[in-house]
XYZ file of C-alpha atoms in Angstrom:
409
model
C -3.483 -13.219 -5.792
C -1.241 -15.232 -8.554
C 2.151 -13.787 -9.688
C 4.676 -14.415 -12.168
C 8.346 -13.188 -11.763
C 10.244 -13.080 -14.670
C 14.199 -12.947 -13.938
C 17.416 -13.551 -16.212
C 18.676 -16.212 -13.736
C 17.938 -17.959 -10.490
C 18.937 -18.215 -7.888
C 21.626 -15.680 -8.184
C 23.224 -14.904 -4.876
C 23.936 -11.153 -5.762
C 20.262 -10.453 -6.540
C 19.174 -10.326 -2.943
C 16.783 -7.584 -3.907
C 14.570 -9.706 -6.219
C 14.755 -12.622 -3.772
C 13.538 -10.472 -1.142
C 10.316 -9.207 -2.846
C 9.521 -12.693 -3.996
C 9.511 -13.612 -0.138
C 8.043 -10.392 0.999
C 5.151 -11.158 -1.310
C 4.841 -14.604 -0.322
C 4.399 -13.428 3.060
C 1.416 -11.518 2.153
C -0.371 -14.696 0.732
C 0.662 -14.267 -2.926
C 0.865 -17.279 -4.879
C 4.160 -17.101 -6.629
C 5.839 -18.721 -9.382
C 9.247 -17.596 -11.181
C 10.512 -17.600 -14.624
C 14.233 -17.613 -15.150
C 16.081 -17.868 -18.501
C 18.911 -19.865 -17.004
C 19.514 -21.649 -13.565
C 22.341 -20.680 -11.305
C 24.240 -23.385 -9.609
C 25.531 -21.967 -6.268
C 27.903 -24.188 -3.877
C 25.341 -22.673 -1.311
C 22.004 -20.724 -1.666
C 20.719 -18.237 0.419
C 18.670 -19.822 3.319
C 15.268 -18.384 2.078
C 15.449 -20.122 -1.076
C 15.249 -23.592 0.885
C 12.835 -22.249 3.408
C 10.241 -20.522 0.913
C 10.813 -23.703 -1.510
C 11.395 -21.579 -4.143
C 13.283 -24.198 -6.615
C 10.248 -25.789 -6.476
C 8.293 -22.809 -8.258
C 10.755 -22.360 -11.101
C 10.331 -22.580 -14.977
C 13.526 -22.754 -16.682
C 13.971 -21.592 -20.039
C 17.433 -23.013 -20.341
C 18.355 -20.908 -23.035
C 21.689 -21.852 -24.089
C 24.949 -19.784 -23.452
C 26.637 -20.750 -26.794
C 25.169 -18.496 -29.929
C 25.644 -21.620 -31.804
C 23.835 -23.712 -29.556
C 20.995 -20.969 -29.585
C 20.325 -20.834 -33.402
C 20.082 -24.856 -33.334
C 17.515 -24.370 -30.872
C 16.144 -21.684 -32.557
C 15.733 -23.220 -35.814
C 14.001 -26.161 -34.329
C 11.398 -23.672 -32.495
C 11.169 -22.019 -35.970
C 10.011 -25.290 -37.500
C 7.408 -26.065 -34.362
C 5.929 -22.666 -34.299
C 6.412 -20.615 -37.689
C 3.954 -17.944 -37.528
C 4.780 -16.975 -33.926
C 8.588 -17.601 -34.241
C 8.453 -14.885 -37.198
C 6.714 -12.368 -35.054
C 9.752 -12.629 -32.289
C 12.258 -12.554 -35.087
C 10.749 -8.978 -36.796
C 13.886 -6.748 -36.671
C 12.304 -3.571 -37.971
C 9.786 -3.782 -35.096
C 12.299 -5.429 -32.149
C 15.628 -4.281 -33.228
C 18.598 -6.104 -33.433
C 18.106 -7.587 -30.028
C 15.312 -10.035 -31.533
C 18.518 -12.219 -32.978
C 19.665 -12.620 -29.151
C 16.432 -15.460 -29.396
C 15.575 -14.583 -25.983
C 11.588 -14.158 -26.687
C 11.900 -16.964 -29.404
C 13.262 -19.309 -26.711
C 10.210 -18.649 -24.678
C 7.725 -20.163 -27.123
C 7.864 -23.549 -26.427
C 7.631 -23.125 -22.425
C 4.265 -21.030 -22.802
C 2.364 -24.404 -22.395
C 3.753 -24.710 -19.378
C 2.748 -21.565 -17.484
C -0.603 -20.023 -16.518
C -2.047 -18.141 -19.183
C -3.973 -15.985 -16.731
C -1.383 -14.482 -13.927
C -3.016 -11.449 -12.217
C 0.123 -9.901 -12.495
C 3.541 -10.799 -14.004
C 6.671 -8.551 -12.623
C 9.696 -8.397 -14.979
C 13.041 -7.640 -13.070
C 15.317 -5.885 -15.782
C 14.309 -4.063 -18.890
C 15.252 -6.616 -21.406
C 13.246 -9.288 -19.622
C 10.063 -6.660 -19.607
C 10.606 -6.698 -23.353
C 9.910 -10.373 -23.886
C 7.108 -10.681 -21.633
C 5.464 -7.441 -23.693
C 6.426 -9.561 -27.091
C 4.530 -12.510 -25.471
C 1.474 -10.670 -24.959
C 1.806 -9.053 -28.447
C 1.567 -12.640 -29.624
C -1.581 -13.268 -27.701
C -0.129 -14.740 -24.459
C -1.492 -13.294 -20.984
C -3.983 -10.976 -22.477
C -5.366 -10.274 -19.213
C -2.160 -9.859 -16.782
C -0.937 -6.596 -15.599
C 2.292 -6.062 -16.044
C 5.130 -4.434 -14.274
C 8.669 -3.959 -15.403
C 11.350 -2.679 -12.879
C 14.702 -0.986 -14.013
C 17.802 -1.432 -11.964
C 20.839 0.007 -13.574
C 22.387 -2.486 -16.165
C 19.322 -2.210 -18.797
C 19.491 1.380 -18.509
C 22.892 1.890 -19.219
C 25.102 -1.077 -20.524
C 22.372 -2.459 -22.436
C 21.419 0.636 -24.181
C 25.098 1.306 -25.083
C 25.172 -2.022 -26.842
C 21.499 -2.307 -28.296
C 20.242 1.258 -28.298
C 16.720 2.608 -27.466
C 14.832 0.173 -30.082
C 14.143 -2.962 -27.864
C 12.503 -0.608 -25.518
C 10.041 1.102 -27.875
C 7.545 -1.816 -27.398
C 7.533 -0.853 -23.449
C 7.003 2.367 -24.385
C 4.238 1.910 -26.348
C 2.518 -0.671 -24.212
C 0.494 -0.475 -20.938
C 3.148 -2.059 -19.002
C 3.814 -0.197 -15.582
C 7.250 0.781 -15.443
C 9.285 1.054 -11.909
C 12.783 2.807 -11.576
C 14.387 1.595 -8.355
C 15.895 5.350 -8.114
C 14.805 8.845 -9.101
C 18.118 8.930 -11.282
C 16.867 5.880 -13.781
C 13.193 7.522 -13.459
C 14.354 10.685 -15.362
C 16.074 8.376 -18.075
C 12.888 6.160 -18.373
C 11.144 9.717 -18.738
C 13.664 10.756 -21.451
C 13.118 7.342 -23.274
C 9.358 8.072 -23.593
C 7.720 6.655 -20.598
C 4.700 8.451 -19.921
C 4.363 9.592 -16.095
C 1.322 7.829 -15.440
C 3.115 4.623 -15.992
C 6.209 5.629 -14.268
C 7.171 5.887 -10.801
C 10.279 5.087 -8.078
C 9.943 1.932 -6.202
C 13.065 1.228 -4.277
C 14.598 -1.793 -3.632
C 14.881 -2.507 0.032
C 15.978 -4.686 3.084
C 14.210 -6.269 6.047
C 14.640 -4.251 8.832
C 13.468 -6.885 11.502
C 16.091 -9.331 10.511
C 18.892 -6.953 10.791
C 19.365 -5.251 13.938
C 21.454 -1.840 14.666
C 24.630 -2.038 16.817
C 24.372 -0.518 19.749
C 27.234 -0.284 21.270
C 29.619 2.572 21.018
C 32.453 1.945 18.598
C 35.831 2.650 19.608
C 39.028 3.446 17.467
C 40.881 0.235 16.800
C 44.353 -0.384 16.405
C 43.559 -1.692 12.861
C 40.971 -0.255 10.819
C 38.520 -3.023 9.526
C 37.145 -2.432 6.075
C 35.046 -4.567 4.004
C 33.338 -4.168 0.546
C 30.769 -6.751 -1.027
C 29.709 -6.987 -4.703
C 30.615 -8.718 -7.971
C 34.341 -8.610 -9.080
C 33.321 -6.362 -12.165
C 34.220 -2.706 -13.065
C 31.270 -1.140 -11.834
C 31.897 -1.908 -8.156
C 34.998 -0.262 -8.143
C 37.000 -3.347 -6.451
C 40.285 -1.593 -7.568
C 39.569 1.408 -6.125
C 38.948 0.049 -2.724
C 42.235 -1.857 -2.756
C 43.622 1.774 -3.916
C 42.355 3.282 -0.885
C 43.628 0.747 1.501
C 47.106 1.612 0.030
C 46.467 5.257 0.160
C 45.651 4.595 4.274
C 48.806 3.057 4.766
C 50.639 5.840 2.987
C 48.684 7.991 5.714
C 50.227 5.902 9.007
C 46.859 4.371 9.186
C 47.017 0.636 9.830
C 43.846 -1.163 8.069
C 42.620 -4.174 6.504
C 40.028 -4.812 3.674
C 37.791 -7.865 3.063
C 36.375 -8.214 -0.301
C 33.243 -10.404 -0.735
C 32.185 -11.476 -3.994
C 33.172 -13.186 -7.113
C 33.714 -12.508 -10.811
C 35.542 -11.936 -13.791
C 38.004 -9.505 -12.120
C 39.255 -11.858 -9.516
C 42.820 -12.506 -11.163
C 43.027 -8.835 -11.826
C 42.412 -7.861 -8.149
C 44.499 -10.335 -6.967
C 47.599 -9.428 -9.235
C 46.916 -5.508 -8.209
C 47.118 -6.478 -4.404
C 50.294 -8.068 -5.150
C 51.975 -5.596 -6.779
C 50.966 -3.286 -3.935
C 52.345 -5.464 -1.524
C 48.970 -5.805 0.339
C 48.769 -9.624 0.664
C 48.562 -9.452 4.201
C 45.964 -6.856 4.240
C 43.439 -7.935 1.881
C 41.145 -11.042 2.167
C 38.834 -12.359 -0.656
C 36.212 -14.332 0.762
C 34.341 -15.172 -2.705
C 30.792 -15.277 -3.043
C 28.992 -15.638 0.100
C 25.295 -16.083 1.129
C 23.315 -13.029 3.003
C 24.087 -14.537 6.673
C 28.033 -14.485 6.211
C 27.782 -11.240 4.656
C 25.995 -9.487 7.233
C 28.086 -11.433 9.956
C 31.387 -9.651 8.270
C 29.541 -6.355 7.977
C 29.025 -6.392 11.750
C 32.640 -7.274 12.439
C 33.918 -4.738 10.258
C 34.276 -1.077 11.481
C 33.592 0.772 7.869
C 31.833 -0.693 4.831
C 32.897 1.088 1.657
C 31.959 0.919 -1.917
C 33.786 2.883 -4.429
C 31.458 2.063 -7.181
C 31.766 4.051 -10.597
C 30.618 3.972 -14.273
C 32.511 1.019 -16.049
C 34.010 1.227 -19.581
C 30.856 -0.522 -21.054
C 28.693 2.282 -19.712
C 27.119 -0.188 -16.702
C 26.363 1.895 -13.629
C 25.017 0.844 -9.973
C 21.481 1.173 -8.853
C 21.264 1.602 -5.043
C 23.648 -1.090 -3.929
C 22.032 -3.389 -1.327
C 24.629 -4.047 0.717
C 24.990 -0.229 1.555
C 21.409 -0.581 3.080
C 22.471 -3.530 4.859
C 25.432 -2.081 6.251
C 23.277 1.048 7.181
C 20.529 -0.554 9.029
C 23.173 -2.408 10.951
C 24.171 1.402 11.948
C 27.480 0.961 10.347
C 29.670 3.660 9.297
C 29.586 3.604 5.178
C 31.678 5.220 2.344
C 30.433 5.172 -0.967
C 30.746 7.810 -4.411
C 28.769 10.379 -5.725
C 27.345 7.778 -8.360
C 24.056 6.977 -10.051
C 21.393 6.785 -7.011
C 23.874 6.103 -3.955
C 23.046 9.724 -3.026
C 19.394 9.033 -2.639
C 20.643 6.900 0.000
C 23.607 8.513 1.661
C 23.806 11.875 2.311
C 27.166 12.871 2.969
C 28.075 13.681 6.631
C 24.371 12.918 7.375
C 23.910 9.422 7.376
C 27.205 8.495 5.863
C 30.022 9.461 3.735
C 30.236 10.165 -0.149
C 33.507 10.922 -2.145
C 33.888 11.699 -5.744
C 34.052 8.896 -8.148
C 37.703 7.340 -8.671
C 38.901 9.298 -6.114
C 40.846 7.127 -3.785
C 42.714 9.639 -2.016
C 39.716 11.674 -0.874
C 38.752 8.334 0.353
C 41.561 7.732 2.206
C 41.329 11.114 3.793
C 37.825 10.743 4.971
C 38.624 7.143 6.205
C 41.496 8.625 8.111
C 39.050 11.058 9.452
C 36.539 8.555 10.704
C 39.280 5.899 11.867
C 40.233 8.565 14.732
C 36.802 9.701 15.434
C 34.706 6.541 15.523
C 33.066 7.172 19.063
C 32.053 10.679 17.839
C 29.843 9.403 15.036
C 26.952 8.228 16.850
C 24.542 10.728 15.190
C 25.513 9.598 12.050
C 25.424 5.942 12.588
C 21.438 6.552 14.341
C 20.778 8.361 11.184
C 22.013 5.605 8.930
C 19.687 3.295 10.515
C 16.671 5.889 10.417
C 17.053 6.261 6.630
C 16.951 2.141 5.939
C 13.971 2.262 8.368
C 11.982 4.989 6.619
C 12.869 4.734 3.036
C 14.173 1.294 2.149
C 12.398 -0.729 4.718
C 11.261 -3.837 2.448
C 8.313 -4.832 4.915
C 6.720 -1.038 3.962
C 7.574 -1.494 0.357
C 6.372 -4.816 0.039
C 2.964 -4.114 1.325
C 2.926 -0.923 -0.902
C 3.384 -2.940 -3.882
C 0.957 -5.733 -2.738
C -1.794 -2.870 -1.980
C -0.959 -1.126 -5.343
C -1.098 -4.536 -7.237
C -4.329 -5.578 -5.402
C -5.864 -2.395 -6.383
C -5.216 -3.505 -10.184
C -6.860 -6.901 -9.990
C -9.856 -8.475 -8.475
C -8.355 -8.924 -5.331
C -8.920 -5.043 -4.419
C -10.150 -4.706 -0.633
C-alpha cells in the first residue's frame, strides 16, 4: 500500500503525533511519502526522522512565508497553468482562503508526485481542502482521501476564514477523522455526514514508554514540568501563576518549561516580575527522548490549557499521554478534548480553565499525598494502554485503509 501524508511543515518537533502515525504505518509495511508545504530546520530532529530516513521521503512545496513573494510565484504559476490556476483561485467556490495560494502553489509539484497513491492522509483541515481541490482538478482520481482534524483547524482557522473553505470537504467523499469526540460534534454541525465521520485518537507507543514502578515519596521540593509551544492556548502563564500560588501556600516547588514560541520573552518577563527566576527553568524545544527524561524526573506534569484570544484550542495533548504512560501524576484543565483523556481523581486531576488558585490547591494536596495516589497512577497507565496506544490505533487505521483498497486481506 502506498500512502502520501500531506502536512503543513516537516519535521515539526511539536507534531510527534503525526510522526508517530507515519512511522507506525511504515512498521506495518506501508510505502510512505510526505508532502510538506514548508521545511522546518531544527537544531536536532526526533531520532526517528533519521532512523526511518524520512527526509528522503519528503516533497517540499516551499511555499514562501512572505505574501509578496508568494504573489510573484503565483503569477508565474498562472502563466504556466492558466486553466488550472483559475480553478484554484475561484473565490466564489473556495472562499477568500483561495487567496492564500496554497493550492495554486502545488500545481508545479504535481508532476513529481505519484498520480496513483492508494491513500492520501491530510493532517489538518486546510491541507485536506488543498487535496480535494487537486482531486477536483483531475489529480489523484482513484486515491482514497482521509483528513484528520486536530483543533486549530476547527477553532482559529474557522474564526479567520469562516465555513466556506470546508464546503469542498462536506461535499466530497473524503473520510473525515476527528481526534476527539469534542471535535467530532463540531464537524457534524459543519455538515459532515455520519457515514464519513469518526473519531480516531492520536496516541503514543506504550512499548517505548515504561511506567514508573517505584512508589513516589513526598519530596522536599515539588518538581513540576509543563511541555508545549509557547503560545497562548498552552496556558504557560497560568502554569507560572500556579507556581507563585503554591509558594503562597508554603509549598516549595519548581517549574520546568519545555517548548519554544512567540511568547518566550513575555513569559520570561512574568517570571521575573513574580521573582521566580530561581524556580522556573526554560529548556526551549527538545526532542521526544529529552522530554520523556524530564517527565520521568518530575513529580507532576501540568498543562493549564485554555482557549486563545484568536479562538485556538487544544486537541488532546500528547504530552499528557506520555506522562500518563509513565504513570506520572498529571494535572490539566476542563478544556476541549482533555476530559476524554483525564477523568479527574480517577487517572489524574482537572481544574477549571484559568483557575490557577484551584490548580495550586490541588497540587498542594498531591504534594503531601504522593505516596497515596498509586491507584490513580496505575489508572493513568491503563487509560493510555486501552484508548491511546499507538500500536493499536495504527493497526486499526491500517486495517481500515486496507479494507478500502485492493490490499484488503
